[in-house]
Amino acid sequence: MRLIRSTALLLGVGALLSTAACSSSSGDGKGDGAPAELAAADLQNRWWDWTEADPQGANPIDDRDGRLCGKNQATDVWFLAGTHGGPAKRSCRVPTDVPIAFPLVNQIASKSGCDAFLATAKGTATLDGKALEPERLTGTPVKGRGPGSLSCGLWIRTGPLSPGTHTLHFEGSAGSFSTAVDYRLEAAAR
């Protein structure tokens, strides 16, 4: 699978990998048709910025039904969120022209904290009943958090979805923490 090989290269060299954009997306969740892939550090920093753009209670992690899904989204990637613990069911309208990215489980910690977190981290995701392969993103520096602050987690990246209704289920855990989200995604042109 092109996405997994690209991800391995991306993590190994820590550089931004540009993949050729296809003229149309298959929407199969395998990264086909995805534009340039974000470097791990950029992906994680941008996701944290997205989740923290609004205060607790009004941010995407606290969203119980999906009404906050489209808030503060970028134009080149569509982020989704887990929860602060426990399950959620959300409905969300997503554009058909951008890839989707989300952590199954993640955190900000020191190097030793990230190592301990990733040692117990596990998770799964399915898109329209098909399993998606998570990638393990090791500690990358987080902007504005002070020296030694790293982001780490298990992540899913998928290409743009084909128009229509899609179901996404994901869950993740590390230590005693667990989260699970069911998304009903309505993919349509912007």
Tab-separated table of C-alpha atoms in Angstrom:
chain	number	residue	atom	x	y	z
A	1	MET	CA	0.000	0.000	0.000
A	2	ARG	CA	1.455	3.341	-1.105
A	3	LEU	CA	0.360	5.202	2.072
A	4	ILE	CA	2.101	2.781	4.442
A	5	ARG	CA	5.356	2.819	2.439
A	6	SER	CA	5.204	6.626	2.233
A	7	THR	CA	4.537	6.867	5.956
A	8	ALA	CA	7.537	4.673	6.770
A	9	LEU	CA	9.746	6.905	4.630
A	10	LEU	CA	8.161	10.002	6.145
A	11	LEU	CA	8.837	8.880	9.691
A	12	GLY	CA	12.347	7.718	8.830
A	13	VAL	CA	13.529	10.976	7.343
A	14	GLY	CA	11.131	13.371	9.072
A	15	ALA	CA	10.577	15.327	5.864
A	16	LEU	CA	7.494	16.395	4.014
A	17	LEU	CA	6.667	13.814	1.390
A	18	SER	CA	4.824	14.923	-1.678
A	19	THR	CA	2.762	12.319	-3.430
A	20	ALA	CA	1.307	12.753	-6.857
A	21	ALA	CA	-2.314	13.747	-6.694
A	22	CYS	CA	-4.593	11.586	-8.787
A	23	SER	CA	-7.301	13.124	-10.891
A	24	SER	CA	-10.005	11.364	-8.880
A	25	SER	CA	-10.320	9.664	-5.517
A	26	SER	CA	-11.450	6.113	-5.068
A	27	GLY	CA	-12.711	6.972	-1.578
A	28	ASP	CA	-11.565	3.594	-0.301
A	29	GLY	CA	-9.695	4.992	2.667
A	30	LYS	CA	-6.295	3.900	1.408
A	31	GLY	CA	-4.865	7.307	0.647
A	32	ASP	CA	-5.462	7.118	-3.117
A	33	GLY	CA	-5.823	10.590	-4.552
A	34	ALA	CA	-4.383	12.243	-1.449
A	35	PRO	CA	-2.446	15.440	-2.022
A	36	ALA	CA	0.937	16.055	-0.410
A	37	GLU	CA	1.146	14.295	2.943
A	38	LEU	CA	1.962	16.337	6.033
A	39	ALA	CA	5.114	15.608	8.009
A	40	ALA	CA	4.411	13.970	11.381
A	41	ALA	CA	5.401	17.072	13.362
A	42	ASP	CA	3.245	19.370	11.220
A	43	LEU	CA	0.287	16.980	11.395
A	44	GLN	CA	0.415	16.682	15.173
A	45	ASN	CA	1.030	20.407	15.816
A	46	ARG	CA	-1.819	21.415	13.526
A	47	TRP	CA	-4.199	18.891	15.102
A	48	TRP	CA	-3.464	20.199	18.622
A	49	ASP	CA	-3.907	23.791	17.381
A	50	TRP	CA	-7.248	22.775	15.846
A	51	THR	CA	-8.532	21.105	19.018
A	52	GLU	CA	-7.411	23.970	21.237
A	53	ALA	CA	-8.721	26.830	19.063
A	54	ASP	CA	-11.848	26.885	21.234
A	55	PRO	CA	-12.174	26.466	25.027
A	56	GLN	CA	-12.989	23.182	26.733
A	57	GLY	CA	-16.657	22.367	26.281
A	58	ALA	CA	-16.737	24.052	22.860
A	59	ASN	CA	-13.899	22.197	21.112
A	60	PRO	CA	-14.017	19.129	18.836
A	61	ILE	CA	-12.881	16.700	21.556
A	62	ASP	CA	-15.880	17.665	23.738
A	63	ASP	CA	-18.300	17.457	20.785
A	64	ARG	CA	-20.888	14.743	21.481
A	65	ASP	CA	-22.903	14.887	18.244
A	66	GLY	CA	-20.696	16.369	15.507
A	67	ARG	CA	-22.024	19.934	15.444
A	68	LEU	CA	-18.461	21.255	15.968
A	69	CYS	CA	-16.875	19.046	13.309
A	70	GLY	CA	-16.453	21.761	10.677
A	71	LYS	CA	-15.198	24.482	13.012
A	72	ASN	CA	-11.709	25.885	12.350
A	73	GLN	CA	-10.884	23.265	9.690
A	74	ALA	CA	-7.947	23.807	7.345
A	75	THR	CA	-8.303	23.643	3.563
A	76	ASP	CA	-5.676	20.922	2.952
A	77	VAL	CA	-6.623	18.328	5.602
A	78	TRP	CA	-9.813	17.534	7.526
A	79	PHE	CA	-9.259	16.646	11.170
A	80	LEU	CA	-11.456	14.455	13.337
A	81	ALA	CA	-11.223	14.012	17.102
A	82	GLY	CA	-11.645	11.368	19.764
A	83	THR	CA	-12.914	12.189	23.252
A	84	HIS	CA	-11.422	13.008	26.649
A	85	GLY	CA	-12.421	9.442	27.542
A	86	GLY	CA	-15.390	7.245	26.749
A	87	PRO	CA	-17.576	6.948	23.644
A	88	ALA	CA	-19.268	9.450	21.326
A	89	LYS	CA	-21.518	9.288	18.254
A	90	ARG	CA	-21.139	12.089	15.738
A	91	SER	CA	-22.474	13.104	12.335
A	92	CYS	CA	-20.244	15.300	10.236
A	93	ARG	CA	-20.241	16.804	6.759
A	94	VAL	CA	-16.770	16.535	5.176
A	95	PRO	CA	-15.466	17.846	1.853
A	96	THR	CA	-14.583	15.359	-0.884
A	97	ASP	CA	-11.399	17.162	-1.915
A	98	VAL	CA	-9.140	16.778	1.152
A	99	PRO	CA	-7.602	13.878	3.084
A	100	ILE	CA	-8.786	13.054	6.612
A	101	ALA	CA	-6.524	12.612	9.648
A	102	PHE	CA	-7.153	11.776	13.292
A	103	PRO	CA	-5.480	10.125	16.264
A	104	LEU	CA	-6.851	6.911	17.712
A	105	VAL	CA	-5.158	7.956	20.940
A	106	ASN	CA	-2.549	10.649	21.570
A	107	GLN	CA	-0.997	12.914	24.179
A	108	ILE	CA	1.586	15.592	24.875
A	109	ALA	CA	4.346	14.499	27.259
A	110	SER	CA	8.098	14.321	27.813
A	111	LYS	CA	10.163	11.773	25.867
A	112	SER	CA	9.883	9.224	28.684
A	113	GLY	CA	6.145	9.959	28.987
A	114	CYS	CA	5.639	9.398	25.253
A	115	ASP	CA	7.691	6.188	25.376
A	116	ALA	CA	5.554	4.842	28.249
A	117	PHE	CA	2.325	5.967	26.540
A	118	LEU	CA	3.200	4.343	23.215
A	119	ALA	CA	4.271	1.124	24.954
A	120	THR	CA	0.620	0.481	25.913
A	121	ALA	CA	-1.140	2.370	23.085
A	122	LYS	CA	-3.407	0.364	20.826
A	123	GLY	CA	-6.298	1.118	18.567
A	124	THR	CA	-8.364	0.176	15.549
A	125	ALA	CA	-10.355	1.995	12.894
A	126	THR	CA	-12.751	0.932	10.153
A	127	LEU	CA	-14.092	3.018	7.294
A	128	ASP	CA	-17.189	1.554	5.647
A	129	GLY	CA	-16.328	-1.769	7.291
A	130	LYS	CA	-12.755	-1.871	5.967
A	131	ALA	CA	-9.868	-1.818	8.448
A	132	LEU	CA	-7.517	1.165	8.341
A	133	GLU	CA	-3.870	0.734	9.307
A	134	PRO	CA	-2.753	3.012	12.165
A	135	GLU	CA	0.674	4.592	12.174
A	136	ARG	CA	2.693	5.140	15.340
A	137	LEU	CA	3.952	8.710	15.530
A	138	THR	CA	6.723	9.012	18.065
A	139	GLY	CA	7.426	12.148	20.036
A	140	THR	CA	7.610	15.266	17.910
A	141	PRO	CA	8.184	18.717	19.450
A	142	VAL	CA	5.017	20.709	20.121
A	143	LYS	CA	5.160	24.437	19.450
A	144	GLY	CA	4.404	26.736	22.354
A	145	ARG	CA	4.485	24.043	25.038
A	146	GLY	CA	7.968	24.569	26.411
A	147	PRO	CA	11.180	22.591	26.024
A	148	GLY	CA	10.819	18.842	26.011
A	149	SER	CA	7.089	18.828	25.190
A	150	LEU	CA	6.393	16.136	22.613
A	151	SER	CA	3.284	14.861	20.890
A	152	CYS	CA	2.894	11.144	20.260
A	153	GLY	CA	0.125	8.736	19.362
A	154	LEU	CA	-1.481	6.281	16.991
A	155	TRP	CA	-2.792	8.023	13.886
A	156	ILE	CA	-4.951	7.338	10.857
A	157	ARG	CA	-4.566	9.214	7.587
A	158	THR	CA	-6.816	8.494	4.660
A	159	GLY	CA	-7.379	10.041	1.272
A	160	PRO	CA	-10.426	12.116	0.352
A	161	LEU	CA	-13.756	10.323	0.574
A	162	SER	CA	-15.977	9.717	-2.421
A	163	PRO	CA	-19.317	11.573	-2.387
A	164	GLY	CA	-21.989	9.985	-0.213
A	165	THR	CA	-22.481	8.595	3.270
A	166	HIS	CA	-19.627	6.796	5.029
A	167	THR	CA	-19.323	5.163	8.438
A	168	LEU	CA	-16.174	5.471	10.488
A	169	HIS	CA	-15.560	3.735	13.792
A	170	PHE	CA	-12.388	4.090	15.786
A	171	GLU	CA	-11.193	3.339	19.252
A	172	GLY	CA	-7.942	3.716	21.075
A	173	SER	CA	-6.472	3.132	24.494
A	174	ALA	CA	-3.267	3.578	26.458
A	175	GLY	CA	-2.935	2.539	30.082
A	176	SER	CA	-6.304	3.129	31.784
A	177	PHE	CA	-7.468	5.713	29.206
A	178	SER	CA	-9.801	4.724	26.373
A	179	THR	CA	-11.882	6.484	23.752
A	180	ALA	CA	-14.230	5.352	20.980
A	181	VAL	CA	-16.099	7.328	18.337
A	182	ASP	CA	-18.649	6.414	15.689
A	183	TYR	CA	-18.864	8.943	12.859
A	184	ARG	CA	-21.497	9.186	10.152
A	185	LEU	CA	-19.652	11.163	7.474
A	186	GLU	CA	-21.537	12.930	4.684
A	187	ALA	CA	-18.962	13.588	1.976
A	188	ALA	CA	-19.850	16.312	-0.512
A	189	ALA	CA	-18.166	19.045	-2.546
A	190	ARG	CA	-17.577	22.281	-0.665
